[in-house]
mmCIF file of N, CA and C in Angstrom:
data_model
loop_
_atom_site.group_PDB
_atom_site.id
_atom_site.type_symbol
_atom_site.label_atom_id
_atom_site.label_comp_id
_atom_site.label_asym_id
_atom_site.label_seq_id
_atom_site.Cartn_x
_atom_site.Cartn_y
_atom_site.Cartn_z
ATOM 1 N N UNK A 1 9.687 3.993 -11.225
ATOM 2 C CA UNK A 1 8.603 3.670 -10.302
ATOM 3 C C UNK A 1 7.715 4.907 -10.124
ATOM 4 N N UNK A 2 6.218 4.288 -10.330
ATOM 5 C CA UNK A 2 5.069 5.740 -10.386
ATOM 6 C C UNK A 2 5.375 6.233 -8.764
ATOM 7 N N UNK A 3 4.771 7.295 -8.055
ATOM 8 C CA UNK A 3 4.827 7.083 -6.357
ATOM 9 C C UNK A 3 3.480 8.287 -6.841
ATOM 10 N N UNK A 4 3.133 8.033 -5.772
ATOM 11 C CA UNK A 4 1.864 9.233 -5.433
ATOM 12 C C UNK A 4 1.888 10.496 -3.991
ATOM 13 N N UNK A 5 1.673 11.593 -3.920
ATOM 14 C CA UNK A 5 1.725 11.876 -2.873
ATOM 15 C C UNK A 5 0.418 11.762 -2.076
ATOM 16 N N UNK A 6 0.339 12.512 -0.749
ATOM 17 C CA UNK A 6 -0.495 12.001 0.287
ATOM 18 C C UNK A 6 -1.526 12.481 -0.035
ATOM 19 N N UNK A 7 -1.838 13.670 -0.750
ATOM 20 C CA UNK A 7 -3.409 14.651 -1.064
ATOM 21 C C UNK A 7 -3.428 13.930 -2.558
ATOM 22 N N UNK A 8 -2.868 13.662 -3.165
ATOM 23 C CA UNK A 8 -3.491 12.950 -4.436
ATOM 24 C C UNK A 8 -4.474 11.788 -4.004
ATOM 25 N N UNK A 9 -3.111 10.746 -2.967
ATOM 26 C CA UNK A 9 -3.852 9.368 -2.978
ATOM 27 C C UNK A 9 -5.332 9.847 -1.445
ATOM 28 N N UNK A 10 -5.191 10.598 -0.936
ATOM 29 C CA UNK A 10 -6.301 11.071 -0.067
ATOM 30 C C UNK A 10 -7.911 11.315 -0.830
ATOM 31 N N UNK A 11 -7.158 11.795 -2.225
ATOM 32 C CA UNK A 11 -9.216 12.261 -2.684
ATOM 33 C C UNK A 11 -8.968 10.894 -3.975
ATOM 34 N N UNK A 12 -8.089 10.335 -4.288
ATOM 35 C CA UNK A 12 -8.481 9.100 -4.531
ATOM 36 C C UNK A 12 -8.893 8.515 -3.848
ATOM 37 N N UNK A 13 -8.994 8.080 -2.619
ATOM 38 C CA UNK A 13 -9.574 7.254 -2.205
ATOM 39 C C UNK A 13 -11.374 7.577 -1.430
ATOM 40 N N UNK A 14 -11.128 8.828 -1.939
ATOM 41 C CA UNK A 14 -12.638 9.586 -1.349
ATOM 42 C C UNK A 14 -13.735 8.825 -2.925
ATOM 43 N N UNK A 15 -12.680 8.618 -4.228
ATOM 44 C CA UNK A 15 -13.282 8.263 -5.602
ATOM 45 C C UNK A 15 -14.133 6.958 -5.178
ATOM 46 N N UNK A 16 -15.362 6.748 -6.815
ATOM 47 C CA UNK A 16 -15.806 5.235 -6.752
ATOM 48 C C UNK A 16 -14.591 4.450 -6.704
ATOM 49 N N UNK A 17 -14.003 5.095 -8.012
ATOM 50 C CA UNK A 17 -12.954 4.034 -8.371
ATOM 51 C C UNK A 17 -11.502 4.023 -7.476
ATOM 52 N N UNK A 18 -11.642 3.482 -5.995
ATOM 53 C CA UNK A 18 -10.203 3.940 -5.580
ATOM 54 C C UNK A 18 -9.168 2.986 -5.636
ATOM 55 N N UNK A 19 -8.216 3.067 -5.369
ATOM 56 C CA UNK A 19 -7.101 1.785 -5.572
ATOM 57 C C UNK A 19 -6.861 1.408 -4.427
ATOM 58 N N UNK A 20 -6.094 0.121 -4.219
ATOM 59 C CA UNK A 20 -6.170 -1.312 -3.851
ATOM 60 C C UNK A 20 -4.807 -0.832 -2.762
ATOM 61 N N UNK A 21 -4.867 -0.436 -1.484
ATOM 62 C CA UNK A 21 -3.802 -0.451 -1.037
ATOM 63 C C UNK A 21 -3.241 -1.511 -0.108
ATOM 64 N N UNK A 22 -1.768 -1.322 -0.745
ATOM 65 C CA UNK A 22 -1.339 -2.372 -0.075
ATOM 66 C C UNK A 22 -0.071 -2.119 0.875
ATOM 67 N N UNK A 23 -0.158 -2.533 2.184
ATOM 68 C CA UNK A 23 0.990 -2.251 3.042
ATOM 69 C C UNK A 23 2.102 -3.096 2.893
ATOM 70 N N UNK A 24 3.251 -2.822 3.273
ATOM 71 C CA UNK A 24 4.215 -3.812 2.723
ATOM 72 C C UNK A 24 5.127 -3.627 3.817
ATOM 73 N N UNK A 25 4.304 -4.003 5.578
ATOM 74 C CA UNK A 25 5.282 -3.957 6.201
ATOM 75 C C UNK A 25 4.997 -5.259 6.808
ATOM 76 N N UNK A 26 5.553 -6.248 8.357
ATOM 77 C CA UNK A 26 5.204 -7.287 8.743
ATOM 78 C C UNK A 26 3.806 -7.172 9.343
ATOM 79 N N UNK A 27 3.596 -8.415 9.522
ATOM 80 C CA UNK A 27 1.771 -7.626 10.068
ATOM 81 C C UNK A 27 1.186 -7.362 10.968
ATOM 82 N N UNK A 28 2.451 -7.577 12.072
ATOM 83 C CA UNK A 28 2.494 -6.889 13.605
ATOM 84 C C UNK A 28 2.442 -5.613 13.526
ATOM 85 N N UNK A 29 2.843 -4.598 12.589
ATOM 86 C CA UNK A 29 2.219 -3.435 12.218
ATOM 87 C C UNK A 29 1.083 -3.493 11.443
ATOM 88 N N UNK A 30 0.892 -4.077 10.685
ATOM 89 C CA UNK A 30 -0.244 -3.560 10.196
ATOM 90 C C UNK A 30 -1.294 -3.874 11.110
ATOM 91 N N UNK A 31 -1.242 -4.659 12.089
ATOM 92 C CA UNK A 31 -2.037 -5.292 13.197
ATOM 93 C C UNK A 31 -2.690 -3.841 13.573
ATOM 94 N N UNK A 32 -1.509 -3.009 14.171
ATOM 95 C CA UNK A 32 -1.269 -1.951 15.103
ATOM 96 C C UNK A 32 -2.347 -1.123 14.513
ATOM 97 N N UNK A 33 -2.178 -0.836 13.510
ATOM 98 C CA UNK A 33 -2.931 0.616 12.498
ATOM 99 C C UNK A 33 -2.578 0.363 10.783
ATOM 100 N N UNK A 34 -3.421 0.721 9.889
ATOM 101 C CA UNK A 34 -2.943 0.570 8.702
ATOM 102 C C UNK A 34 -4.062 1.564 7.877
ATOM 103 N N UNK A 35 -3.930 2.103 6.896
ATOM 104 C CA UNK A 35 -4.406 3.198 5.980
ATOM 105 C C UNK A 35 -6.339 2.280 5.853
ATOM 106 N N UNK A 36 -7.243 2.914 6.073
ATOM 107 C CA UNK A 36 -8.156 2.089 5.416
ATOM 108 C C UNK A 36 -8.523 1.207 4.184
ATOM 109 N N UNK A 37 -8.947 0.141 4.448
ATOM 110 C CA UNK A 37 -9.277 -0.793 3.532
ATOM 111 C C UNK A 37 -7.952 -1.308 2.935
ATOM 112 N N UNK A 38 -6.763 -1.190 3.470
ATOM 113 C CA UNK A 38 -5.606 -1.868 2.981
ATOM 114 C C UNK A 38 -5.272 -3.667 3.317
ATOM 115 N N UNK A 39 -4.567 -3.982 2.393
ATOM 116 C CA UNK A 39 -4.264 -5.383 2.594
ATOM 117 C C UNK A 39 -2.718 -5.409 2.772
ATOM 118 N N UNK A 40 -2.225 -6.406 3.624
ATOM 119 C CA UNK A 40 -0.887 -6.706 3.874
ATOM 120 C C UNK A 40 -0.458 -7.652 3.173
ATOM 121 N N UNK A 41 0.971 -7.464 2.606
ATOM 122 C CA UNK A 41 1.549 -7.912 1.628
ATOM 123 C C UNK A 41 3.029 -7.755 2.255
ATOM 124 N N UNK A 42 4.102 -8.587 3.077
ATOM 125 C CA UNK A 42 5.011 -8.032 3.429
ATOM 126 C C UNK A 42 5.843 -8.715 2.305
ATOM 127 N N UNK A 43 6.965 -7.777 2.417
ATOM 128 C CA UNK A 43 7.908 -7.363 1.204
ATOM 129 C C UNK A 43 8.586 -8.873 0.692
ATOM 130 N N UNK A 44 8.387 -10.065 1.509
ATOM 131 C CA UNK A 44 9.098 -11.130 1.338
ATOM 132 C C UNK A 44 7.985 -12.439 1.064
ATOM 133 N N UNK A 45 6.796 -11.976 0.428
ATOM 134 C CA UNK A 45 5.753 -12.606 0.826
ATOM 135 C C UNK A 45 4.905 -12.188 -0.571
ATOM 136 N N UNK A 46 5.533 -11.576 -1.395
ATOM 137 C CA UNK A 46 4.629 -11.045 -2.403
ATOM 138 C C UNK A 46 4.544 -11.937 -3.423
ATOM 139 N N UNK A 47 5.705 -12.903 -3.754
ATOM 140 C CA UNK A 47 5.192 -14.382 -4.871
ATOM 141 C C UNK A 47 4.034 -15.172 -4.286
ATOM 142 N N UNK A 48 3.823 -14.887 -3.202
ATOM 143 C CA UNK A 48 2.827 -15.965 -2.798
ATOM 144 C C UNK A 48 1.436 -15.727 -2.705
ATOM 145 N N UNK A 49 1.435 -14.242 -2.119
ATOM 146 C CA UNK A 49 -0.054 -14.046 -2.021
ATOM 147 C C UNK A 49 -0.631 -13.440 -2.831
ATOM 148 N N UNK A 50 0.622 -11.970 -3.373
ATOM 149 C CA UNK A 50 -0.397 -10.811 -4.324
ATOM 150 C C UNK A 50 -1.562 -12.258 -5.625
ATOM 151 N N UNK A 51 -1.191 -13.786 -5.980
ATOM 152 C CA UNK A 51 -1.827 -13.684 -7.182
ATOM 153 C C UNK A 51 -3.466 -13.999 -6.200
ATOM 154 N N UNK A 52 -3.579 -14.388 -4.984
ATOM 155 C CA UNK A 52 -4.998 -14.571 -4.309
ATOM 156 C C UNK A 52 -5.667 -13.087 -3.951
ATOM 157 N N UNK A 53 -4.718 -12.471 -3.453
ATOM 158 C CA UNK A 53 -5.528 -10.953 -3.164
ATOM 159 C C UNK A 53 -5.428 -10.155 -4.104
ATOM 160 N N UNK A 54 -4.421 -9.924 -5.411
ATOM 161 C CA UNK A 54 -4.486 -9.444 -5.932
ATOM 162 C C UNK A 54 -4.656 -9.790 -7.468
ATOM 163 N N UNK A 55 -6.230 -10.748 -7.620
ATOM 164 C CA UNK A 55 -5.850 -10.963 -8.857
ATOM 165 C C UNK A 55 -6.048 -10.416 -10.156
ATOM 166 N N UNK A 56 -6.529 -9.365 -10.013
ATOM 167 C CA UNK A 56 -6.477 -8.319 -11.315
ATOM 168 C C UNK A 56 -5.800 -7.731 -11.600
ATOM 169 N N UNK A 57 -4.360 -7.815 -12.518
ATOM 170 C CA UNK A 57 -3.212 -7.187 -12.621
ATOM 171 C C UNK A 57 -3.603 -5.671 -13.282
ATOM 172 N N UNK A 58 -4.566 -5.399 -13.531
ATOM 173 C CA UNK A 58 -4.579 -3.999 -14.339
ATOM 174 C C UNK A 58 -5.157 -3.300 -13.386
ATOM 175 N N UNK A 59 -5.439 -3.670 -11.929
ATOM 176 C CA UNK A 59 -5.885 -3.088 -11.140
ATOM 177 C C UNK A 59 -5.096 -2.028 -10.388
ATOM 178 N N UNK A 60 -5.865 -0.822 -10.018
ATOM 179 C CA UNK A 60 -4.668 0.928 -9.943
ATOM 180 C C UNK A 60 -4.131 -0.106 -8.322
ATOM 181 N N UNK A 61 -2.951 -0.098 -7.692
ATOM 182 C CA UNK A 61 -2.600 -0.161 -6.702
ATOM 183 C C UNK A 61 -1.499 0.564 -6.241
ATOM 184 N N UNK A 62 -1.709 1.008 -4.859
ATOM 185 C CA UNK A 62 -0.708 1.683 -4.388
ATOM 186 C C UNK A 62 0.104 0.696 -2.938
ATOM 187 N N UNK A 63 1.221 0.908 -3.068
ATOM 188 C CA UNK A 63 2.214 0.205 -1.782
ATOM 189 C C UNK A 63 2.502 1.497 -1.285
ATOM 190 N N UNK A 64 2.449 0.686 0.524
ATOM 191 C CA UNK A 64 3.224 2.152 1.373
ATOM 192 C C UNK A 64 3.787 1.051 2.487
ATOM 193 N N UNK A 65 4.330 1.856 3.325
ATOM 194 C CA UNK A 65 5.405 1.423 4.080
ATOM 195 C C UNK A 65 5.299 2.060 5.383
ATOM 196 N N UNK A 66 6.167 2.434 6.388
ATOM 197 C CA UNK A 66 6.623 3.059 7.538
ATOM 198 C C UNK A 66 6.736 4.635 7.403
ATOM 199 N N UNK A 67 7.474 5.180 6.443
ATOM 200 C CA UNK A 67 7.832 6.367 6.098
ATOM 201 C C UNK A 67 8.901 6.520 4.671
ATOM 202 N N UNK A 68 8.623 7.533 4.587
ATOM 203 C CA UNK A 68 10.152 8.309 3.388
ATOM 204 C C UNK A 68 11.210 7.066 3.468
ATOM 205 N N UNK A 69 11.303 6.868 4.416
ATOM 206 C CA UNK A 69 12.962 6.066 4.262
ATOM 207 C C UNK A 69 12.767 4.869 4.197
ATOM 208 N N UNK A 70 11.931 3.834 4.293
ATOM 209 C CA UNK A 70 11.506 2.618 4.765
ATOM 210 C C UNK A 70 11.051 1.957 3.340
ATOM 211 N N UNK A 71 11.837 1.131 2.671
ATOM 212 C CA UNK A 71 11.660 0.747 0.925
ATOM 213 C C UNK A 71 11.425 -0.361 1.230
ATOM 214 N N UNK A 72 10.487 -0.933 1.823
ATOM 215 C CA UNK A 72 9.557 -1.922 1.992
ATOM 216 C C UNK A 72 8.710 -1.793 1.015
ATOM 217 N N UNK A 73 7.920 -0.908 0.391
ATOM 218 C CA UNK A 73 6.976 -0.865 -0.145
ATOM 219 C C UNK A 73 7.642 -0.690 -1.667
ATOM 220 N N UNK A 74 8.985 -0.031 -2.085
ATOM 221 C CA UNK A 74 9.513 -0.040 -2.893
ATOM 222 C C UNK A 74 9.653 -1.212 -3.636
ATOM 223 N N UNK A 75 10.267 -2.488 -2.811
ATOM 224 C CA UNK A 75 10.649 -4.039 -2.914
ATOM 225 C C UNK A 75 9.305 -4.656 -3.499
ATOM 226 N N UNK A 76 8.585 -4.125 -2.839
ATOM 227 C CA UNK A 76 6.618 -4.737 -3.308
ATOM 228 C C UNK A 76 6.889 -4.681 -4.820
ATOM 229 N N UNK A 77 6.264 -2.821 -4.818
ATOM 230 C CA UNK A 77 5.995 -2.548 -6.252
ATOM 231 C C UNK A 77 7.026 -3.364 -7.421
ATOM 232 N N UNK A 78 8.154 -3.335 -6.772
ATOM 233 C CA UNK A 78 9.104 -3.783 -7.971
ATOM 234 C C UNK A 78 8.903 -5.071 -8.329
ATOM 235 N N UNK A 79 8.276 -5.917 -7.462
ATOM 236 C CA UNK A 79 7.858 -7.140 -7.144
ATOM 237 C C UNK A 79 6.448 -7.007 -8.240
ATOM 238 N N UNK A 80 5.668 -6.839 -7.767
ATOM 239 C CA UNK A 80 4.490 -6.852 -8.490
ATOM 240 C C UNK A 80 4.829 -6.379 -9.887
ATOM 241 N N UNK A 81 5.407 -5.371 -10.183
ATOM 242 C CA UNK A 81 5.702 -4.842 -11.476
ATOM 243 C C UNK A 81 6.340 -6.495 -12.404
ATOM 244 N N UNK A 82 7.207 -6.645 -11.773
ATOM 245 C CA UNK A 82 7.845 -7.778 -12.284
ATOM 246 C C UNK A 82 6.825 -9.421 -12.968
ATOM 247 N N UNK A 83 5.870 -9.222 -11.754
ATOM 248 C CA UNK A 83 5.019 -10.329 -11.891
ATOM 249 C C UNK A 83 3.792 -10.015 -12.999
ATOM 250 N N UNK A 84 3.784 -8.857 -13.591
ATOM 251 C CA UNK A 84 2.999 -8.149 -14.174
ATOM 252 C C UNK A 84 2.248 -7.148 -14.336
ATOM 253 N N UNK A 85 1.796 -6.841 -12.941
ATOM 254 C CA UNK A 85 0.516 -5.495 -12.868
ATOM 255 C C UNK A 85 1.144 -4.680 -13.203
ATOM 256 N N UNK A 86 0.438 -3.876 -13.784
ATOM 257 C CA UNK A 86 0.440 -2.266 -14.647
ATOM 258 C C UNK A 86 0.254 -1.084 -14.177
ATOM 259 N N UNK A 87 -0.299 -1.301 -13.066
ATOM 260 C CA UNK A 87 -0.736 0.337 -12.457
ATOM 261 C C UNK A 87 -0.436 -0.013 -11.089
ATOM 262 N N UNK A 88 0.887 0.165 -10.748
ATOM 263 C CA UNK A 88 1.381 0.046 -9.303
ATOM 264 C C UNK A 88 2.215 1.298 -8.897
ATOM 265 N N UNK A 89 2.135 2.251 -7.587
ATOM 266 C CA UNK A 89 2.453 3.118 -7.378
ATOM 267 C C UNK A 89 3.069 3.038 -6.287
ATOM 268 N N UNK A 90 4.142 4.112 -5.880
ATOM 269 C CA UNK A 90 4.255 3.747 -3.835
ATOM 270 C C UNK A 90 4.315 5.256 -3.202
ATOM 271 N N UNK A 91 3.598 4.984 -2.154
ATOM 272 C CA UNK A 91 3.201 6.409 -1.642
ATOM 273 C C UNK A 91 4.390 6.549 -0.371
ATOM 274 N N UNK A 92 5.638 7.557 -0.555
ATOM 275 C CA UNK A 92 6.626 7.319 -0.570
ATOM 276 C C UNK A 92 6.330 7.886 1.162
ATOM 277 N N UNK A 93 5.555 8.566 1.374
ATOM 278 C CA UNK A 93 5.464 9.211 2.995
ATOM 279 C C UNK A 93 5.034 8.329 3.925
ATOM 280 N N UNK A 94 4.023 7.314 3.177
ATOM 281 C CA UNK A 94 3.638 5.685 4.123
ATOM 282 C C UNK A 94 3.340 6.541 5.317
ATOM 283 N N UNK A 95 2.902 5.186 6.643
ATOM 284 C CA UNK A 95 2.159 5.828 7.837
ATOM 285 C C UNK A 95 2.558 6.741 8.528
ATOM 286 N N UNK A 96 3.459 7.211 8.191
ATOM 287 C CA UNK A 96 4.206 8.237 9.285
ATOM 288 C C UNK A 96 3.941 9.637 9.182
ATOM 289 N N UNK A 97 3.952 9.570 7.586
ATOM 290 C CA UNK A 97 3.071 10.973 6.956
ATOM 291 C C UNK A 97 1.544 11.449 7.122
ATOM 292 N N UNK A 98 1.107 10.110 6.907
ATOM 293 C CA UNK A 98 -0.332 9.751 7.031
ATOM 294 C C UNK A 98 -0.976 9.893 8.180
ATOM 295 N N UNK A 99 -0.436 9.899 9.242
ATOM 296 C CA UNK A 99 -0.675 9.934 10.400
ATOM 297 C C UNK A 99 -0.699 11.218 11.152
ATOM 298 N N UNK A 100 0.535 11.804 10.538
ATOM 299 C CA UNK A 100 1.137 13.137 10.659
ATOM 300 C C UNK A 100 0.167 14.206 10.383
ATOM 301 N N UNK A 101 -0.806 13.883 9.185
ATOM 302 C CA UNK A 101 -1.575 14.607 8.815
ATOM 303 C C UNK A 101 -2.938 14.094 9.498
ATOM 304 N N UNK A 102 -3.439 13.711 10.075
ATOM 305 C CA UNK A 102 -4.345 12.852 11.226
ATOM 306 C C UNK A 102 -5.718 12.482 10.445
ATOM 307 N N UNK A 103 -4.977 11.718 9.248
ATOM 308 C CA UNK A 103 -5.615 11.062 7.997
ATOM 309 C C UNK A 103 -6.275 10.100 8.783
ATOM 310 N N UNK A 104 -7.870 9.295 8.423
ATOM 311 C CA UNK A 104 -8.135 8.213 8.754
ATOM 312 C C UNK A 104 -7.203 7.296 9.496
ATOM 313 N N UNK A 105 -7.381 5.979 9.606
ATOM 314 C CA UNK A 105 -6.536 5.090 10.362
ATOM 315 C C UNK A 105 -7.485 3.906 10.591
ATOM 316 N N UNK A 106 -7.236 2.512 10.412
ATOM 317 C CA UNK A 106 -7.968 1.225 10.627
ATOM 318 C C UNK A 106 -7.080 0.690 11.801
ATOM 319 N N UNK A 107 -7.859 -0.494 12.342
ATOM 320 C CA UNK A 107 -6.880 -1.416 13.023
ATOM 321 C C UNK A 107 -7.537 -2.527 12.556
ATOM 322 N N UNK A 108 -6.877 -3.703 12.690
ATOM 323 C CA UNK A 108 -7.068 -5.128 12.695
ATOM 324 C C UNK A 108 -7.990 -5.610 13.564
#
């Protein structure tokens, strides 16, 4: 599994071309706060929706989660990998890191 860290996927997403993030927790969090321009995808929910929101499988995407320990976003990628897409990553520090570093932040 690719993973990205937090200053890589940070000036990626400053790029034209940035990738497709996707949270992979329930969506009472993502309600709360979630990385900008991300879509929710919870970990038990990914046969159903990634092929409507996500239908360009060669598209760069990254999954994140809660934190370091929280393989919610792990379950995604492996998920999506499985279903096909090619460029799936998981940004293993998810909001806790992200936050930590007083990175952007959306709400619902």
């Amino acid at each position: 599994m690719k993973t990205i860290n937090r200053e890589d996927l940070a000036v990626r997403l400053e790029n034209r071309e940035r990738p497709i993030l996707v949270e992979a927790l329930p969506e009472k969090f993502f309600r709360q706060w979630h990385l900008p321009n991300a879509i929710n995808i919870n970990h038990d929910q990914v046969r159903q929706r990634a092929p409507e929101l996500l239908p360009d499988k060669q598209a760069t995407i990254v999954v994140y989660c809660a934190s370091a320990t929280c393989q919610n976003s792990h379950m995604v990628a492996n998920q999506l990998e499985a279903m096909g897409y090619t460029d799936v990553a998981v940004y293993e520090g998810g909001k806790a890191e992200w936050e930590d570093a007083q990175l952007p932040v959306a709400t619902a």
